[in-house]
Amino acid sequence: MDWMDVKAVAAGSGEQAPREPAPRDAAGAVPVLGPIEGLLDSLNPPQRAACEHEEGPLLILAGPGSGKTRVITHRIVHLLTTGRARPDEILAITFTNKAAREMRDRVEKRLGGTKGLWISTFHSLCARILRRDAEALTGYTRDFSIYDTGDRNLLLKRLIKELGFDPKRFRPAVVGGWISNLKNRVAADGLRLDSDGGMEGEVYDKVRRAYEAAMRENNALDFDDLLLKVLELFDEHPGIRDNYSRRFRFVMVDEYQDTNRVQYLLTQHFASHHGNLAVCGDPDQSIYAWRGADIRNILDFEKDYGAAELVRLEQNYRSKGTILAAASAVIAHNNARKAKDLWTEDEDGERIAVLECGDENDEAREIAMQIQGFVGRGGSYGDMAIFYRANFMQRAIESALRLARVPYQIVGGLEFYSKREIRDLVAYLRLVVNPADDVAFERVVNVPARGVGATSLARLSEWARGCGVSLVVAARSSEALEAIRGRAKKGLAEFSALIEQLVSLREASPAVVLDFLLEEFNRERWLREMDDGSGTDDREANIDELRAHAEEYDRLHPDAGLRGFLEEVALVSDTDNMESDVAKVTLMTLHSCKGLEYPYVFIAGVEEELLPHARALAETMDPDAGLEEERRLFYVGMTRARERLFLSHAGTRLFFGESRWTRKSRFLEEIPGELVEGGRPDLEEDEALGAYEPREVDAGLAVGQVVVHDHFGTGTILQLTGSGVNARAVVDFVHHGTKQLLLQYAGLSPAS
DNA sequence: AAATCCGCGTTTTTT
DNA sequence: ACGCGGATTT
């Protein structure tokens, strides 16, 4: 980590005379500075070479922890401050919003602003282009809706039924996955679909056609369309394509190993005019083949773009030697791979620990205990992260952390925007912007309840289809309403009136529209209506959060309006809710952890079937490829760790409510050298726990006493053992049976 | 049309 | 174990 001050070579990075300061395109644009003295001094030679590379293609092969993001941001800053480019001539593309934000922050730190720079994900970049140029696509307007997977499946289900197929046999999610897959690869293999069964394939294809037609009618695009339509736009309107490729004189793509065919072609378009394309990535960290990423894109880069400069970043500044060696040894088991030598100047550090646990709860508890131990010895929660292969594993870990009073945050997982109340409100907003959005209409026409049920809706749909109009238009037509009975008729009229009012607020700020809606709904009644017994507090809080989010958005983007807000909501999932400088342990899937680093990393569930995931081995593609991608995933997880790495596995684990025996992962055998088995590698239990400040435990607890526990509720103490930090109680809980608890974590209090 | 009950699939990963 | 959607009842 000290490499920054290793060399203090005087500034002399071959600066040329800065060009005439370019005219700024807007007030508050990035200030055009002179060259920053010594900007590149802190970089090692290859890093520096990557930053100084000027025109033409550049491939940066960057191992984990090799300062890749640093290089990209420095390169941007370098381009700007030497006057080689204006902010609005630079396009940097990332895969996740997290990465985009990180990059923007870092540039901002150096320049004090990022106005005019385009740093975004493929998806938001494309959405932005389409907002501008959608009219050039037949059938679409700039008010298009963006459908997420849920919306897509809802529409598919309706279509499958309408076409007379059984949605059980042809499940919307499966058909949708198939369509998505097709779109991601479409440009590679042409439109030919290689369906297995002739009959099945035909159905799939019929549904697909109906889906595309319906999407057009709804003025809606799904995630894949965002990219695909831009490709279409560029293909059909070379003029538009040229505008962009001339405008962005420098294009950069991060995590290039994760690009799919469509993204590959888009990139090509963006660079078509000048060839100033810098991509960076690491084939060993390619973990998205399952959704169409094609590792050949990065492997063939030099072939695709002749005379590309190649820079390899192989010095690792992140992990202790032992961790790096272990990760390297694991990844070396992949055959389809070019060998690579990562090295570090750092010391070896502590050995990697393997935690063998009973079941998933023991595992979670063990991790929690480790964490408390380290915090007791001066560690900070914010320095620790727990990774797992699949989201369901989150549960056990979460509850153990709660019990142990470990503060945590979860990245991704259950999404904010998939919550009922949020989806409904958002659907209203969508309908206001894009009245052709029938999926949104169906979602909210009876929210809150207006007596409009399935049958009336079916009648309305039928009429609408007959006339070729949207549901909103149909609902306004007295002719359409003739076929509908009293209660529902009145409801539809109410709904129409509401939409009409909302449409007049079309240009208002998102928060204003939300307020109007909530007022209109009678918030309390609506909440009560949604109550499923768990109370309305959470939903209420979610609504407030959405409102706050809308307000914040409006403040930052005063001119973006509803359209902009909806785009953000559709594309910025709350995977991005991660707070980085906060005293909380961070939980996430192995896929989400890419690009991050933590001093202490725990990887849970390092087991066969789970870490090489069974489905990755069994399914579709060739099993070796599946296994190797799993290995890369593990590699990505391991290389996030700076100081300490903990790998845990449980003897049994609950799947679908059924406890199953497990075997430890073959990947563990691939780690050379000695692993510390079990227990706490460098602490005795007492030491670990003693360091953690105990809460007062003996507060008059006695056998036979009735006590209350945060999580398990009321119970009776059957037995008390141990003392001090080892004091335990066996408690028979009314609803949860008998548990043994460590008093210092349990927080038992006498029942009142 | 709304409320309740039952059966089924779910859990690989994400924009 | 759990939640969703569909079928059943009220």
XYZ file of C-alpha atoms in Angstrom, chain A residues 183-685:
503
model
C -31.165 -11.226 -27.595
C -27.801 -11.235 -25.901
C -26.395 -13.515 -28.536
C -28.551 -12.493 -31.419
C -25.906 -10.501 -33.123
C -23.507 -13.391 -32.883
C -25.553 -16.216 -34.266
C -28.113 -14.412 -36.324
C -31.748 -14.802 -35.506
C -31.667 -18.577 -35.782
C -32.890 -20.184 -32.663
C -31.692 -23.652 -31.996
C -34.719 -25.031 -30.266
C -34.507 -28.574 -29.059
C -38.017 -29.874 -29.565
C -39.676 -28.690 -32.760
C -43.051 -28.130 -31.164
C -41.644 -26.423 -28.092
C -39.401 -24.261 -30.169
C -42.322 -23.161 -32.224
C -44.273 -22.112 -29.189
C -41.318 -20.235 -27.821
C -40.892 -18.451 -31.071
C -44.550 -17.546 -31.310
C -44.457 -16.117 -27.833
C -41.337 -14.231 -28.670
C -42.931 -12.576 -31.658
C -46.002 -11.660 -29.668
C -43.775 -10.285 -26.959
C -41.808 -8.062 -29.282
C -45.006 -6.766 -30.840
C -46.544 -6.060 -27.456
C -43.434 -4.281 -26.264
C -43.642 -2.009 -29.251
C -47.310 -1.336 -28.632
C -46.557 -0.553 -25.024
C -43.713 1.720 -26.013
C -41.603 -0.360 -23.692
C -38.072 -1.725 -23.700
C -36.566 -4.435 -21.544
C -32.965 -4.433 -20.322
C -31.729 -6.273 -23.369
C -33.623 -3.979 -25.699
C -31.878 -0.944 -24.335
C -28.645 -2.202 -25.801
C -30.101 -3.927 -28.803
C -32.105 -0.942 -29.949
C -29.102 1.298 -29.840
C -27.318 -1.247 -31.966
C -30.239 -1.177 -34.346
C -30.205 2.585 -34.321
C -26.521 2.676 -35.172
C -26.869 0.086 -37.878
C -29.775 1.782 -39.541
C -28.710 5.343 -39.029
C -24.981 5.602 -39.530
C -25.339 9.339 -39.170
C -26.434 8.997 -35.582
C -23.709 6.485 -34.960
C -21.128 8.854 -36.341
C -22.367 11.663 -34.174
C -21.573 9.659 -31.102
C -18.340 8.178 -32.256
C -17.084 11.558 -33.376
C -18.159 13.153 -30.196
C -16.526 10.638 -27.871
C -12.958 10.790 -28.974
C -11.805 8.590 -26.137
C -13.712 5.506 -25.170
C -12.948 3.277 -22.218
C -14.600 0.055 -21.187
C -14.040 -1.492 -17.803
C -14.464 -5.212 -17.055
C -14.221 -5.909 -20.729
C -14.058 -9.645 -20.079
C -17.720 -9.466 -19.131
C -18.998 -7.980 -22.367
C -21.461 -9.959 -24.379
C -21.830 -9.895 -28.107
C -24.135 -6.896 -28.129
C -21.892 -4.883 -25.881
C -18.945 -5.866 -27.975
C -20.597 -4.518 -31.106
C -21.694 -1.359 -29.361
C -18.165 -0.749 -28.237
C -17.010 -1.205 -31.784
C -19.490 1.402 -32.933
C -18.416 3.910 -30.355
C -14.819 3.537 -31.365
C -15.522 3.348 -35.065
C -14.502 6.827 -35.947
C -11.165 7.050 -34.248
C -10.209 3.717 -32.742
C -9.257 5.353 -29.470
C -10.518 2.510 -27.403
C -9.027 1.514 -24.101
C -10.443 -1.607 -22.540
C -9.420 -3.260 -19.382
C -10.244 -6.458 -17.716
C -9.034 -9.801 -16.495
C -10.021 -13.041 -18.155
C -9.650 -14.763 -14.793
C -12.431 -12.638 -13.409
C -14.944 -13.393 -16.095
C -17.997 -14.550 -14.190
C -20.903 -13.699 -16.424
C -20.720 -16.239 -19.216
C -24.117 -17.460 -18.024
C -25.670 -14.304 -19.266
C -23.866 -14.212 -22.522
C -20.524 -12.670 -21.663
C -17.966 -13.918 -24.112
C -14.437 -14.135 -22.899
C -13.239 -14.170 -26.492
C -13.980 -10.473 -26.673
C -11.032 -9.722 -24.486
C -8.858 -12.577 -25.693
C -9.288 -11.470 -29.281
C -8.980 -7.786 -28.663
C -5.586 -7.536 -30.269
C -6.869 -9.413 -33.274
C -9.953 -7.236 -33.544
C -8.136 -3.986 -33.161
C -4.851 -4.273 -34.912
C -1.751 -2.699 -33.422
C -3.244 -2.539 -29.981
C -0.906 -1.608 -27.231
C -0.899 -4.205 -24.499
C -0.295 -3.348 -20.877
C -0.168 -5.962 -18.166
C -0.715 -4.992 -14.578
C 0.557 -7.852 -12.492
C 1.785 -6.292 -9.337
C -0.771 -6.715 -6.629
C -1.080 -3.994 -4.051
C -3.947 -5.449 -2.156
C -3.465 -8.841 -0.618
C -0.943 -10.410 1.680
C 1.368 -12.884 -0.001
C -0.348 -15.962 1.346
C -3.707 -14.893 0.074
C -2.398 -14.009 -3.340
C -0.493 -17.279 -3.571
C -3.544 -19.287 -2.601
C -5.747 -17.523 -5.106
C -3.172 -17.926 -7.838
C -2.835 -21.605 -7.099
C -6.577 -22.098 -7.279
C -7.012 -20.275 -10.548
C -4.051 -22.162 -12.025
C -6.332 -25.207 -12.110
C -8.246 -23.676 -14.963
C -7.107 -25.091 -18.266
C -8.680 -22.610 -20.600
C -6.436 -19.858 -19.458
C -3.248 -17.999 -20.154
C -0.830 -18.239 -17.270
C -0.207 -15.052 -15.417
C 2.241 -14.066 -12.738
C 0.888 -11.954 -10.006
C 3.271 -10.789 -7.395
C 3.387 -8.582 -4.385
C 6.046 -6.894 -2.360
C 3.958 -7.320 0.719
C 4.742 -9.875 3.385
C 3.048 -13.244 3.568
C 0.700 -12.415 6.383
C -1.355 -14.904 8.322
C -2.472 -18.243 7.078
C -5.847 -18.725 5.528
C -8.378 -20.145 7.927
C -10.888 -22.833 7.186
C -13.872 -22.999 9.460
C -15.565 -26.369 9.652
C -19.015 -25.973 11.039
C -21.992 -28.127 11.908
C -24.775 -26.550 9.934
C -25.486 -23.231 8.319
C -26.399 -21.679 11.643
C -23.209 -22.817 13.298
C -21.340 -21.438 10.371
C -23.043 -18.111 10.669
C -22.489 -18.017 14.412
C -18.851 -18.892 13.985
C -18.409 -16.027 11.569
C -20.192 -13.659 13.896
C -17.962 -14.775 16.732
C -14.822 -14.258 14.699
C -16.000 -10.806 13.851
C -16.716 -9.895 17.427
C -13.344 -11.250 18.382
C -11.540 -9.055 15.915
C -13.574 -6.037 16.807
C -12.743 -6.666 20.441
C -9.087 -6.500 19.505
C -9.455 -3.189 17.786
C -10.794 -4.204 14.387
C -13.577 -2.311 12.764
C -16.825 -3.740 11.424
C -16.396 -1.703 8.294
C -13.261 -3.675 7.447
C -15.104 -6.966 7.181
C -17.226 -8.568 4.535
C -19.043 -11.863 4.153
C -19.545 -13.365 0.710
C -21.740 -16.269 -0.342
C -22.682 -17.993 -3.544
C -26.438 -17.682 -3.422
C -28.776 -15.183 -1.916
C -30.678 -17.660 0.210
C -27.591 -18.089 2.356
C -28.019 -14.560 3.490
C -30.729 -15.515 5.957
C -28.792 -17.648 8.378
C -25.929 -15.203 8.390
C -28.196 -12.276 8.989
C -29.887 -13.794 11.966
C -26.614 -14.830 13.561
C -25.287 -11.327 13.145
C -28.401 -9.890 14.686
C -28.100 -12.190 17.644
C -24.482 -11.283 18.118
C -25.317 -7.609 17.698
C -23.036 -7.185 14.765
C -24.056 -4.213 12.658
C -24.289 -5.130 8.998
C -25.484 -3.974 5.616
C -26.610 -6.089 2.717
C -25.710 -5.298 -0.846
C -28.288 -6.474 -3.352
C -30.551 -9.346 -2.492
C -34.178 -8.510 -1.939
C -34.667 -5.457 -3.951
C -36.281 -2.291 -2.812
C -37.964 -1.734 -6.120
C -39.532 -5.141 -6.153
C -41.597 -4.369 -3.087
C -45.273 -4.182 -3.748
C -45.983 -0.675 -2.604
C -42.986 0.669 -4.456
C -43.770 -1.141 -7.663
C -47.296 0.175 -7.591
C -46.294 3.751 -7.084
C -43.666 3.499 -9.750
C -46.155 1.931 -12.126
C -48.386 4.974 -11.668
C -45.527 7.241 -12.551
C -44.748 5.138 -15.554
C -48.294 5.333 -16.734
C -48.233 9.076 -16.479
C -45.174 9.377 -18.645
C -46.112 6.609 -21.010
C -49.862 6.017 -21.209
C -49.292 3.180 -23.668
C -47.785 1.107 -20.878
C -50.463 -1.542 -20.461
C -48.438 -3.572 -18.008
C -48.354 -0.592 -15.686
C -52.055 -0.079 -16.227
C -52.885 -3.630 -15.282
C -50.717 -3.407 -12.250
C -52.405 -0.415 -10.750
C -55.893 -0.178 -12.157
C -57.184 -1.809 -9.005
C -54.744 -0.225 -6.574
C -56.140 0.806 -4.263
C -59.144 -1.454 -4.708
C -61.689 0.045 -7.070
C -63.707 -3.040 -7.780
C -61.990 -3.673 -11.062
C -61.284 -7.371 -11.255
C -60.015 -9.834 -13.787
C -63.180 -10.096 -15.820
C -63.707 -6.406 -16.357
C -60.077 -6.034 -17.177
C -60.326 -8.820 -19.732
C -63.281 -7.099 -21.371
C -61.485 -3.822 -21.479
C -58.402 -5.461 -22.959
C -60.438 -7.142 -25.604
C -62.034 -3.898 -26.643
C -58.706 -2.122 -26.597
C -57.097 -4.755 -28.770
C -60.010 -4.605 -31.197
C -59.499 -0.899 -31.638
C -55.751 -1.044 -31.455
C -55.579 1.376 -28.547
C -54.009 1.290 -25.140
C -55.904 0.440 -21.978
C -55.763 4.016 -20.807
C -57.531 5.146 -23.931
C -60.030 2.321 -23.665
C -60.827 3.174 -20.087
C -61.755 6.653 -21.203
C -64.048 5.453 -23.917
C -67.706 5.242 -23.005
C -68.155 2.652 -25.688
C -65.681 0.330 -24.043
C -67.306 0.823 -20.677
C -70.687 -0.292 -21.969
C -69.695 -3.905 -21.615
C -68.728 -3.426 -18.004
C -70.943 -3.640 -14.972
C -71.725 -1.148 -12.290
C -69.056 -1.407 -9.635
C -66.158 -1.962 -11.986
C -67.504 0.646 -14.348
C -67.446 3.225 -11.665
C -63.984 2.137 -10.628
C -62.646 2.477 -14.133
C -64.149 5.923 -14.424
C -62.476 6.921 -11.174
C -59.217 5.532 -12.369
C -59.449 7.360 -15.669
C -60.133 10.602 -13.912
C -57.137 10.066 -11.669
C -54.863 9.367 -14.600
C -56.095 12.439 -16.342
C -55.267 14.540 -13.338
C -51.878 12.926 -13.122
C -51.150 13.576 -16.739
C -51.586 17.257 -16.086
C -48.745 16.855 -13.591
C -46.608 15.248 -16.223
C -43.957 17.891 -16.081
C -43.998 18.259 -12.331
C -41.239 16.908 -10.150
C -41.396 13.255 -9.101
C -41.888 14.103 -5.446
C -44.858 16.309 -6.227
C -46.520 13.596 -8.251
C -45.918 11.052 -5.512
C -47.406 13.360 -2.929
C -50.437 13.884 -5.054
C -50.889 10.147 -5.452
C -50.500 9.378 -1.782
C -52.979 12.073 -0.944
C -55.370 10.697 -3.491
C -55.019 7.133 -2.270
C -55.678 7.901 1.307
C -52.389 6.554 2.456
C -53.628 4.851 5.590
C -56.409 3.032 3.903
C -54.149 1.886 1.128
C -51.591 0.614 3.627
C -54.239 -1.212 5.567
C -55.388 -2.791 2.369
C -51.938 -4.163 1.671
C -51.401 -5.371 5.201
C -50.744 -9.066 5.244
C -50.563 -9.323 8.988
C -46.987 -8.181 9.385
C -47.997 -4.606 9.945
C -47.607 -1.547 7.798
C -44.527 0.025 9.308
C -42.113 -1.396 6.779
C -44.231 -0.378 3.850
C -44.719 3.035 5.276
C -40.981 3.399 5.669
C -40.438 2.203 2.127
C -42.829 4.772 0.801
C -41.068 7.487 2.699
C -37.792 6.261 1.351
C -39.077 6.401 -2.189
C -40.307 9.904 -1.622
C -37.016 10.975 -0.156
C -35.273 9.377 -3.064
C -37.468 11.293 -5.500
C -36.756 14.525 -3.740
C -33.052 13.898 -3.706
C -33.118 13.017 -7.355
C -34.974 16.168 -8.177
C -32.481 18.224 -6.270
C -29.556 16.721 -8.148
C -31.218 16.650 -11.540
C -33.714 19.467 -11.573
C -34.348 19.155 -15.287
C -34.666 15.429 -15.575
C -38.241 15.264 -14.372
C -40.322 12.121 -14.133
C -38.670 10.473 -17.102
C -35.272 10.791 -15.576
C -36.423 9.566 -12.227
C -38.077 6.516 -13.728
C -34.964 5.702 -15.639
C -32.931 5.864 -12.499
C -35.399 3.700 -10.680
C -35.335 1.116 -13.447
C -31.593 0.953 -13.870
C -30.155 1.778 -10.512
C -31.161 -1.197 -8.474
C -30.426 -0.950 -4.836
C -27.400 -3.118 -5.269
C -25.951 0.324 -5.123
C -27.113 1.136 -1.659
C -23.781 0.166 -0.238
C -22.282 2.678 2.094
C -18.544 2.498 1.984
C -17.275 4.303 5.019
C -19.530 2.919 7.606
C -18.958 0.761 10.636
C -20.925 -2.189 9.348
C -20.051 -5.638 8.120
C -20.990 -5.949 4.456
C -22.865 -8.986 3.122
C -23.141 -9.819 -0.540
C -22.985 -12.501 -3.167
C -19.710 -13.438 -4.747
C -20.898 -11.870 -7.954
C -21.453 -8.515 -6.324
C -18.085 -8.393 -4.632
C -16.099 -7.863 -7.764
C -14.149 -4.644 -7.687
C -14.269 -4.295 -3.917
C -11.741 -5.052 -1.218
C -11.803 -5.611 2.526
C -9.138 -6.317 5.108
C -11.132 -9.276 6.467
C -13.072 -11.483 4.126
C -15.275 -14.446 4.958
C -16.516 -16.750 2.246
C -19.315 -18.966 3.492
C -20.494 -22.245 2.069
C -17.325 -23.394 0.362
C -18.964 -26.703 -0.452
C -19.513 -28.955 -3.416
C -22.851 -28.283 -5.104
C -22.752 -24.772 -3.793
C -19.387 -23.295 -4.610
C -18.895 -25.099 -7.608
C -22.633 -24.705 -7.908
C -24.401 -27.868 -8.991
C -26.294 -26.103 -11.703
C -23.214 -24.534 -13.143
C -21.801 -28.002 -13.645
C -24.906 -29.761 -14.795
C -26.638 -27.315 -16.979
C -26.425 -26.454 -20.653
C -22.883 -25.488 -21.462
C -20.017 -27.817 -21.192
C -19.369 -28.805 -17.606
C -15.714 -27.891 -17.690
C -16.566 -24.368 -18.683
C -19.098 -24.269 -15.874
C -16.565 -25.506 -13.350
C -13.983 -23.036 -14.497
C -16.365 -20.141 -14.182
C -17.151 -21.240 -10.637
C -13.470 -21.355 -9.918
C -13.075 -17.845 -11.226
C -15.890 -16.774 -8.963
C -14.087 -18.223 -5.992
C -10.916 -16.544 -7.185
C -12.675 -13.188 -7.351
C -13.907 -13.667 -3.794
C -10.517 -14.693 -2.415
C -8.716 -11.799 -4.037
C -10.969 -9.259 -2.336
C -9.140 -9.942 0.935
C -6.283 -7.805 2.064
C -5.232 -9.181 5.424
C -7.198 -12.221 6.371
C -9.267 -14.747 4.527
C -11.707 -17.162 6.115
C -13.330 -19.980 4.224
C -16.138 -21.826 5.891
C -18.233 -24.852 5.168
C -20.941 -26.676 7.054
C -21.512 -30.403 7.438
C -25.195 -30.120 6.725
C -27.159 -27.349 5.179
C -30.809 -26.560 4.739
C -32.032 -26.615 1.149
C -35.708 -26.016 0.509
C -36.409 -26.633 4.137
C -34.629 -29.973 3.950
C -31.345 -30.609 5.693
C -28.771 -32.179 3.420
C -25.268 -33.527 3.916
C -22.554 -31.620 2.200
C -18.953 -32.176 1.152
C -16.341 -29.513 1.302
C -15.459 -27.891 -1.952
C -12.806 -29.336 -4.216
C -11.474 -25.797 -4.430
C -10.238 -26.074 -0.875
C -7.937 -28.917 -1.910
C -6.477 -26.683 -4.532
C -5.057 -24.310 -1.985
C -1.467 -25.333 -1.304
C 0.234 -25.170 2.029
C -1.244 -25.368 5.421
C -4.625 -24.038 6.214
C -5.653 -23.417 9.742
C -8.476 -25.798 10.421
C -11.412 -24.904 12.555
C -11.556 -22.587 15.486
C -10.123 -19.174 15.729
C -6.735 -19.175 14.155
C -4.913 -16.858 16.435
C -7.091 -16.432 19.441
C -8.284 -18.643 22.191
C -11.999 -18.482 22.561
